[in-house]
Every structure is written in structure tokens, then in C-alpha cells.
């Protein structure tokens, strides 16, 4: 039996125009994975910037508390010096007593200055902690988004291998939640599922 080349070409054309359900499913999987990867990339850039801000806030907090301790020590030294000068001045008269009083006034001024600067450093350190906590809130949102999208991509990979359409629809559940958490981080929404965050911490 001879093969007719014209008939073979026509059969190939017919097959090309016939869309197999598994091909359509693979196309849906590919588009979904591409969208997820793009969204993850955008979230990753934002999350990296947030992590850098958290590291800076943590470093600032440590620096401010260290300076706070240094100011506290200086204040304590000044106050103990005042006590010593007052005790020494108690038996003095005339010019000697005036010199002690001047020294005491200088140390009181220094102690008050250290106390004021110490309080400013305390407020800065507390603000650094607030900045860190606010950044960590967003970082948790992006971490949860990454985890959910990674689960979705894994399900989509299994979908492509098994050709099971129900798996594709199942994968859309973590996809939706992953997109939602990522958008919460990008747009500053206050969504923060504490149970899941603690579970992943």
C-alpha cells in the first residue's frame, strides 16, 4: 500500500487544529506558574528592602542603647562626684567653699545634661524598636506569601505530570491566599494571620 503525501499532510493539519484537553491544561499551568513567578519576584525585591530596613533598625537600636548606657554611667559618675564634693565642702569656708560650690554646680549641670541626652537616646531606641516591629509585620506577610505560592507551584508541577484537572483547581487555593498576602505586604494592608505566622516562625 502506497502512502499518499497529500493525505498525510492533511491529516497532520487536522491534528494540529484539534486541541487536546491535556494541552489546554498544560497551557493553563504554564501561564499560572509564569504569573506566580513574576509576582514572587516583585515581592522578593520588596521583602529584601524590608529586611535591610529591619537590620538597620536593629543596629540603630543597639547603638542607641549602648550610648544610653554610656550616658547613664556618665550621669552616675557626675552624681557621685557631687556627693563627694559636698562632703568635702562641708568643712570648708571662704574661697575654698566657693570653689567647691562652683565645682558642684558644674557637675550638677553635667549630670542634668547627661540625663537629658540619656532620655533622648531612650526615645530613639524605643522608636527603633517600633520601626523594626512595623517592618517585621510586613516581612511576615511576604514570608507567608512565599510559602503559599511555593505550595501552589508544587501542586501545579504535579498537575502538569498527572494531567489531573482537579489538582489545578486545588492549586488555585494557595495561589489566591499567596497573592492576597503578597498584596497585603505591597499595599500596607493590616492582614496578619498570627496562627500561620507562628506556625512558620
Short mmCIF file of N, CA and C in Angstrom, two decimals, residues 34-170:
data_model
loop_
_atom_site.label_atom_id
_atom_site.label_comp_id
_atom_site.label_asym_id
_atom_site.label_seq_id
_atom_site.Cartn_x
_atom_site.Cartn_y
_atom_site.Cartn_z
N UNK A 34 3.93 31.16 35.41
CA UNK A 34 4.61 32.38 34.98
C UNK A 34 4.14 33.59 35.79
N UNK A 35 2.82 33.68 36.00
CA UNK A 35 2.28 34.78 36.80
C UNK A 35 2.77 34.72 38.25
N UNK A 36 2.78 33.50 38.81
CA UNK A 36 3.24 33.33 40.19
C UNK A 36 4.71 33.70 40.33
N UNK A 37 5.53 33.27 39.37
CA UNK A 37 6.96 33.58 39.43
C UNK A 37 7.20 35.08 39.34
N UNK A 38 6.45 35.75 38.47
CA UNK A 38 6.58 37.21 38.34
C UNK A 38 6.18 37.91 39.63
N UNK A 39 5.07 37.48 40.19
CA UNK A 39 4.59 38.09 41.44
C UNK A 39 5.57 37.84 42.58
N UNK A 40 6.10 36.62 42.64
CA UNK A 40 7.09 36.30 43.67
C UNK A 40 8.34 37.17 43.53
N UNK A 41 8.75 37.41 42.30
CA UNK A 41 9.92 38.25 42.06
C UNK A 41 9.71 39.67 42.57
N UNK A 42 8.53 40.23 42.30
CA UNK A 42 8.21 41.58 42.78
C UNK A 42 8.21 41.61 44.31
N UNK A 43 7.56 40.61 44.91
CA UNK A 43 7.50 40.55 46.38
C UNK A 43 8.90 40.35 46.98
N UNK A 44 9.74 39.59 46.28
CA UNK A 44 11.09 39.33 46.79
C UNK A 44 11.90 40.62 46.87
N UNK A 45 11.79 41.47 45.85
CA UNK A 45 12.51 42.74 45.86
C UNK A 45 12.07 43.59 47.05
N UNK A 46 10.75 43.68 47.24
CA UNK A 46 10.22 44.47 48.35
C UNK A 46 10.62 43.88 49.70
N UNK A 47 10.55 42.55 49.80
CA UNK A 47 10.90 41.87 51.04
C UNK A 47 12.37 42.07 51.39
N UNK A 48 13.25 42.02 50.39
CA UNK A 48 14.69 42.24 50.63
C UNK A 48 14.93 43.65 51.17
N UNK A 49 14.22 44.63 50.62
CA UNK A 49 14.36 46.00 51.12
C UNK A 49 13.87 46.12 52.56
N UNK A 50 12.79 45.41 52.87
CA UNK A 50 12.26 45.43 54.23
C UNK A 50 13.25 44.79 55.20
N UNK A 51 13.86 43.69 54.78
CA UNK A 51 14.85 43.01 55.64
C UNK A 51 16.04 43.94 55.91
N UNK A 52 16.47 44.67 54.89
CA UNK A 52 17.56 45.64 55.09
C UNK A 52 17.15 46.73 56.08
N UNK A 53 15.91 47.20 55.97
CA UNK A 53 15.41 48.21 56.91
C UNK A 53 15.34 47.65 58.33
N UNK A 54 14.96 46.37 58.46
CA UNK A 54 14.93 45.74 59.77
C UNK A 54 16.32 45.65 60.37
N UNK A 55 17.30 45.27 59.55
CA UNK A 55 18.68 45.18 60.03
C UNK A 55 19.20 46.54 60.47
N UNK A 56 18.85 47.57 59.70
CA UNK A 56 19.29 48.93 60.06
C UNK A 56 18.63 49.38 61.35
N UNK A 57 17.34 49.11 61.50
CA UNK A 57 16.63 49.49 62.73
C UNK A 57 17.20 48.76 63.94
N UNK A 58 17.54 47.48 63.74
CA UNK A 58 18.13 46.71 64.84
C UNK A 58 19.50 47.27 65.23
N UNK A 59 20.31 47.61 64.23
CA UNK A 59 21.64 48.18 64.50
C UNK A 59 21.50 49.53 65.20
N UNK A 60 20.56 50.35 64.74
CA UNK A 60 20.34 51.66 65.37
C UNK A 60 19.90 51.49 66.82
N UNK A 61 19.03 50.52 67.06
CA UNK A 61 18.53 50.29 68.43
C UNK A 61 19.68 49.90 69.35
N UNK A 62 20.54 49.00 68.89
CA UNK A 62 21.69 48.58 69.71
C UNK A 62 22.63 49.74 69.98
N UNK A 63 22.87 50.55 68.93
CA UNK A 63 23.74 51.72 69.11
C UNK A 63 23.15 52.69 70.12
N UNK A 64 21.86 52.96 70.01
CA UNK A 64 21.23 53.93 70.91
C UNK A 64 21.21 53.43 72.35
N UNK A 65 20.97 52.11 72.54
CA UNK A 65 21.00 51.59 73.91
C UNK A 65 22.42 51.60 74.47
N UNK A 66 23.41 51.36 73.60
CA UNK A 66 24.80 51.42 74.07
C UNK A 66 25.16 52.84 74.50
N UNK A 67 24.77 53.82 73.68
CA UNK A 67 25.01 55.22 74.06
C UNK A 67 24.22 55.58 75.32
N UNK A 68 23.03 55.02 75.45
CA UNK A 68 22.22 55.25 76.65
C UNK A 68 22.97 54.79 77.90
N UNK A 69 23.55 53.60 77.82
CA UNK A 69 24.31 53.08 78.96
C UNK A 69 25.52 53.96 79.26
N UNK A 70 26.19 54.43 78.20
CA UNK A 70 27.34 55.31 78.40
C UNK A 70 26.91 56.61 79.08
N UNK A 71 25.80 57.19 78.62
CA UNK A 71 25.28 58.42 79.25
C UNK A 71 24.89 58.15 80.70
N UNK A 72 24.31 56.98 80.94
CA UNK A 72 23.89 56.63 82.30
C UNK A 72 25.11 56.55 83.23
N UNK A 73 26.19 55.93 82.73
CA UNK A 73 27.41 55.83 83.54
C UNK A 73 27.97 57.22 83.82
N UNK A 74 27.99 58.07 82.79
CA UNK A 74 28.49 59.44 82.99
C UNK A 74 27.65 60.20 84.01
N UNK A 75 26.34 60.01 83.94
CA UNK A 75 25.47 60.68 84.90
C UNK A 75 25.74 60.19 86.32
N UNK A 76 25.89 58.88 86.47
CA UNK A 76 26.15 58.32 87.81
C UNK A 76 27.49 58.80 88.36
N UNK A 77 28.51 58.87 87.48
CA UNK A 77 29.82 59.37 87.91
C UNK A 77 29.70 60.83 88.36
N UNK A 78 28.97 61.64 87.59
CA UNK A 78 28.80 63.05 87.95
C UNK A 78 28.06 63.18 89.28
N UNK A 79 27.03 62.36 89.49
CA UNK A 79 26.25 62.47 90.73
C UNK A 79 27.07 62.00 91.94
N UNK A 80 27.87 60.95 91.75
CA UNK A 80 28.72 60.51 92.87
C UNK A 80 29.81 61.53 93.17
N UNK A 81 30.30 62.22 92.13
CA UNK A 81 31.29 63.28 92.34
C UNK A 81 30.67 64.45 93.10
N UNK A 82 29.42 64.76 92.80
CA UNK A 82 28.71 65.82 93.52
C UNK A 82 28.63 65.50 95.00
N UNK A 83 28.29 64.23 95.31
CA UNK A 83 28.19 63.82 96.71
C UNK A 83 29.54 63.98 97.41
N UNK A 84 30.61 63.55 96.74
CA UNK A 84 31.95 63.66 97.33
C UNK A 84 32.34 65.12 97.55
N UNK A 85 32.04 65.97 96.54
CA UNK A 85 32.38 67.39 96.67
C UNK A 85 31.59 68.05 97.81
N UNK A 86 30.33 67.66 97.97
CA UNK A 86 29.53 68.25 99.05
C UNK A 86 30.07 67.84 100.43
N UNK A 87 30.46 66.58 100.51
CA UNK A 87 31.05 66.12 101.77
C UNK A 87 32.36 66.85 102.07
N UNK A 88 33.17 67.03 101.02
CA UNK A 88 34.45 67.72 101.20
C UNK A 88 34.24 69.20 101.50
N UNK A 89 33.17 69.80 100.95
CA UNK A 89 32.93 71.24 101.13
C UNK A 89 32.34 71.55 102.50
N UNK A 90 31.85 70.53 103.20
CA UNK A 90 31.17 70.80 104.47
C UNK A 90 32.10 71.40 105.53
N UNK A 91 33.38 71.10 105.45
CA UNK A 91 34.29 71.66 106.45
C UNK A 91 35.08 72.85 105.96
N UNK A 92 34.72 73.38 104.80
CA UNK A 92 35.47 74.49 104.19
C UNK A 92 34.74 75.81 104.40
N UNK A 93 35.53 76.87 104.34
CA UNK A 93 34.97 78.22 104.45
C UNK A 93 35.63 79.13 103.43
N UNK A 94 35.00 80.25 103.19
CA UNK A 94 35.59 81.29 102.34
C UNK A 94 35.76 80.86 100.90
N UNK A 95 36.98 81.14 100.37
CA UNK A 95 37.27 80.87 98.95
C UNK A 95 37.23 79.38 98.63
N UNK A 96 37.71 78.57 99.57
CA UNK A 96 37.69 77.12 99.34
C UNK A 96 36.27 76.61 99.16
N UNK A 97 35.36 77.07 100.00
CA UNK A 97 33.97 76.65 99.90
C UNK A 97 33.36 77.13 98.59
N UNK A 98 33.69 78.36 98.16
CA UNK A 98 33.18 78.91 96.90
C UNK A 98 33.66 78.08 95.71
N UNK A 99 34.92 77.62 95.79
CA UNK A 99 35.48 76.79 94.71
C UNK A 99 34.74 75.45 94.65
N UNK A 100 34.47 74.88 95.82
CA UNK A 100 33.71 73.63 95.86
C UNK A 100 32.29 73.82 95.31
N UNK A 101 31.66 74.90 95.68
CA UNK A 101 30.31 75.19 95.20
C UNK A 101 30.28 75.35 93.69
N UNK A 102 31.30 75.99 93.12
CA UNK A 102 31.39 76.15 91.66
C UNK A 102 31.56 74.79 90.98
N UNK A 103 32.42 73.96 91.59
CA UNK A 103 32.64 72.61 91.02
C UNK A 103 31.35 71.79 91.10
N UNK A 104 30.65 71.89 92.23
CA UNK A 104 29.39 71.17 92.40
C UNK A 104 28.37 71.62 91.36
N UNK A 105 28.29 72.92 91.12
CA UNK A 105 27.36 73.46 90.12
C UNK A 105 27.69 72.93 88.73
N UNK A 106 28.97 72.85 88.41
CA UNK A 106 29.39 72.31 87.09
C UNK A 106 28.99 70.84 86.94
N UNK A 107 29.21 70.06 87.99
CA UNK A 107 28.86 68.64 87.92
C UNK A 107 27.34 68.43 87.92
N UNK A 108 26.61 69.28 88.60
CA UNK A 108 25.15 69.19 88.54
C UNK A 108 24.65 69.48 87.13
N UNK A 109 25.27 70.47 86.51
CA UNK A 109 24.90 70.79 85.12
C UNK A 109 25.24 69.63 84.19
N UNK A 110 26.43 69.04 84.41
CA UNK A 110 26.83 67.89 83.59
C UNK A 110 25.88 66.70 83.79
N UNK A 111 25.51 66.46 85.05
CA UNK A 111 24.60 65.34 85.33
C UNK A 111 23.24 65.56 84.69
N UNK A 112 22.74 66.79 84.77
CA UNK A 112 21.44 67.11 84.15
C UNK A 112 21.52 66.96 82.63
N UNK A 113 22.64 67.38 82.03
CA UNK A 113 22.84 67.26 80.58
C UNK A 113 22.86 65.79 80.16
N UNK A 114 23.56 64.96 80.94
CA UNK A 114 23.61 63.53 80.62
C UNK A 114 22.23 62.89 80.77
N UNK A 115 21.47 63.31 81.78
CA UNK A 115 20.12 62.76 81.98
C UNK A 115 19.22 63.12 80.81
N UNK A 116 19.34 64.35 80.31
CA UNK A 116 18.51 64.79 79.18
C UNK A 116 18.88 64.00 77.92
N UNK A 117 20.18 63.90 77.66
CA UNK A 117 20.62 63.16 76.47
C UNK A 117 20.30 61.67 76.58
N UNK A 118 20.37 61.15 77.79
CA UNK A 118 20.03 59.75 78.02
C UNK A 118 18.56 59.49 77.67
N UNK A 119 17.69 60.40 78.07
CA UNK A 119 16.26 60.26 77.78
C UNK A 119 16.00 60.33 76.28
N UNK A 120 16.71 61.22 75.57
CA UNK A 120 16.57 61.31 74.12
C UNK A 120 16.98 59.99 73.46
N UNK A 121 18.08 59.40 73.94
CA UNK A 121 18.54 58.12 73.38
C UNK A 121 17.54 57.00 73.66
N UNK A 122 16.93 57.04 74.84
CA UNK A 122 15.91 56.04 75.16
C UNK A 122 14.73 56.13 74.20
N UNK A 123 14.29 57.35 73.92
CA UNK A 123 13.17 57.54 72.99
C UNK A 123 13.55 57.08 71.58
N UNK A 124 14.80 57.36 71.16
CA UNK A 124 15.25 56.91 69.84
C UNK A 124 15.30 55.39 69.76
N UNK A 125 15.80 54.76 70.84
CA UNK A 125 15.88 53.29 70.86
C UNK A 125 14.48 52.67 70.82
N UNK A 126 13.54 53.27 71.54
CA UNK A 126 12.16 52.76 71.51
C UNK A 126 11.52 52.95 70.14
N UNK A 127 11.84 54.07 69.47
CA UNK A 127 11.33 54.28 68.12
C UNK A 127 11.94 53.28 67.15
N UNK A 128 13.23 52.98 67.34
CA UNK A 128 13.88 51.95 66.50
C UNK A 128 13.18 50.62 66.64
N UNK A 129 12.76 50.27 67.86
CA UNK A 129 12.05 49.02 68.08
C UNK A 129 10.69 49.03 67.38
N UNK A 130 10.01 50.18 67.42
CA UNK A 130 8.73 50.30 66.71
C UNK A 130 8.92 50.16 65.21
N UNK A 131 9.98 50.78 64.68
CA UNK A 131 10.28 50.66 63.24
C UNK A 131 10.56 49.21 62.87
N UNK A 132 11.31 48.53 63.72
CA UNK A 132 11.63 47.12 63.48
C UNK A 132 10.36 46.27 63.48
N UNK A 133 9.50 46.49 64.47
CA UNK A 133 8.26 45.71 64.57
C UNK A 133 7.35 45.94 63.37
N UNK A 134 7.28 47.19 62.91
CA UNK A 134 6.44 47.51 61.74
C UNK A 134 6.98 46.82 60.49
N UNK A 135 8.31 46.83 60.33
CA UNK A 135 8.93 46.17 59.17
C UNK A 135 8.77 44.66 59.28
N UNK A 136 8.89 44.12 60.48
CA UNK A 136 8.75 42.68 60.69
C UNK A 136 7.33 42.22 60.37
N UNK A 137 6.35 43.07 60.65
CA UNK A 137 4.95 42.77 60.32
C UNK A 137 4.81 42.52 58.82
N UNK A 138 5.39 43.42 58.01
CA UNK A 138 5.33 43.25 56.55
C UNK A 138 6.16 42.06 56.10
N UNK A 139 7.31 41.85 56.73
CA UNK A 139 8.17 40.72 56.37
C UNK A 139 7.43 39.41 56.58
N UNK A 140 6.65 39.31 57.66
CA UNK A 140 5.84 38.11 57.90
C UNK A 140 4.83 37.89 56.78
N UNK A 141 4.23 38.97 56.30
CA UNK A 141 3.27 38.85 55.21
C UNK A 141 3.93 38.29 53.95
N UNK A 142 5.10 38.81 53.62
CA UNK A 142 5.81 38.32 52.43
C UNK A 142 6.30 36.88 52.61
N UNK A 143 6.73 36.52 53.82
CA UNK A 143 7.16 35.15 54.07
C UNK A 143 6.01 34.18 53.88
N UNK A 144 4.84 34.54 54.39
CA UNK A 144 3.67 33.68 54.22
C UNK A 144 3.27 33.60 52.76
N UNK A 145 3.36 34.71 52.05
CA UNK A 145 3.06 34.71 50.62
C UNK A 145 4.00 33.77 49.86
N UNK A 146 5.29 33.84 50.18
CA UNK A 146 6.28 32.95 49.54
C UNK A 146 5.95 31.49 49.79
N UNK A 147 5.60 31.16 51.04
CA UNK A 147 5.31 29.78 51.38
C UNK A 147 4.08 29.27 50.63
N UNK A 148 3.03 30.08 50.58
CA UNK A 148 1.80 29.67 49.90
C UNK A 148 2.01 29.52 48.40
N UNK A 149 2.74 30.44 47.81
CA UNK A 149 2.98 30.37 46.36
C UNK A 149 3.89 29.18 46.04
N UNK A 150 4.85 28.87 46.92
CA UNK A 150 5.70 27.70 46.70
C UNK A 150 4.86 26.42 46.72
N UNK A 151 3.89 26.34 47.64
CA UNK A 151 2.98 25.19 47.68
C UNK A 151 2.17 25.12 46.39
N UNK A 152 1.68 26.28 45.93
CA UNK A 152 0.89 26.32 44.69
C UNK A 152 1.71 25.84 43.50
N UNK A 153 2.96 26.29 43.40
CA UNK A 153 3.82 25.88 42.27
C UNK A 153 4.09 24.38 42.32
N UNK A 154 4.27 23.84 43.54
CA UNK A 154 4.48 22.39 43.67
C UNK A 154 3.25 21.63 43.17
N UNK A 155 2.07 22.09 43.56
CA UNK A 155 0.83 21.45 43.10
C UNK A 155 0.67 21.56 41.59
N UNK A 156 1.07 22.70 41.05
CA UNK A 156 0.98 22.88 39.59
C UNK A 156 1.96 21.96 38.86
N UNK A 157 3.12 21.72 39.45
CA UNK A 157 4.08 20.79 38.84
C UNK A 157 3.50 19.38 38.80
N UNK A 158 2.85 18.97 39.90
CA UNK A 158 2.22 17.65 39.94
C UNK A 158 1.06 17.61 38.93
N UNK A 159 0.35 18.72 38.79
CA UNK A 159 -0.74 18.80 37.82
C UNK A 159 -0.23 18.56 36.41
N UNK A 160 0.89 19.18 36.07
CA UNK A 160 1.47 19.02 34.72
C UNK A 160 1.88 17.58 34.47
N UNK A 161 2.34 16.89 35.51
CA UNK A 161 2.77 15.50 35.35
C UNK A 161 1.59 14.52 35.27
N UNK A 162 0.60 14.74 36.14
CA UNK A 162 -0.51 13.78 36.23
C UNK A 162 -1.68 14.10 35.32
N UNK A 163 -1.73 15.34 34.82
CA UNK A 163 -2.84 15.78 33.94
C UNK A 163 -4.19 15.75 34.65
N UNK A 164 -4.16 15.89 35.98
CA UNK A 164 -5.40 15.89 36.76
C UNK A 164 -5.89 17.33 36.93
N UNK A 165 -7.04 17.61 36.31
CA UNK A 165 -7.53 18.98 36.32
C UNK A 165 -7.92 19.44 37.73
N UNK A 166 -8.41 18.53 38.56
CA UNK A 166 -8.81 18.91 39.91
C UNK A 166 -7.62 19.43 40.72
N UNK A 167 -6.42 18.93 40.41
CA UNK A 167 -5.23 19.41 41.10
C UNK A 167 -4.96 20.87 40.75
N UNK A 168 -5.26 21.24 39.51
CA UNK A 168 -5.06 22.63 39.10
C UNK A 168 -5.96 23.55 39.94
N UNK A 169 -7.22 23.16 40.09
CA UNK A 169 -8.15 23.99 40.86
C UNK A 169 -7.77 23.99 42.34
N UNK A 170 -7.22 22.88 42.83
CA UNK A 170 -6.74 22.84 44.21
C UNK A 170 -5.56 23.80 44.39
#
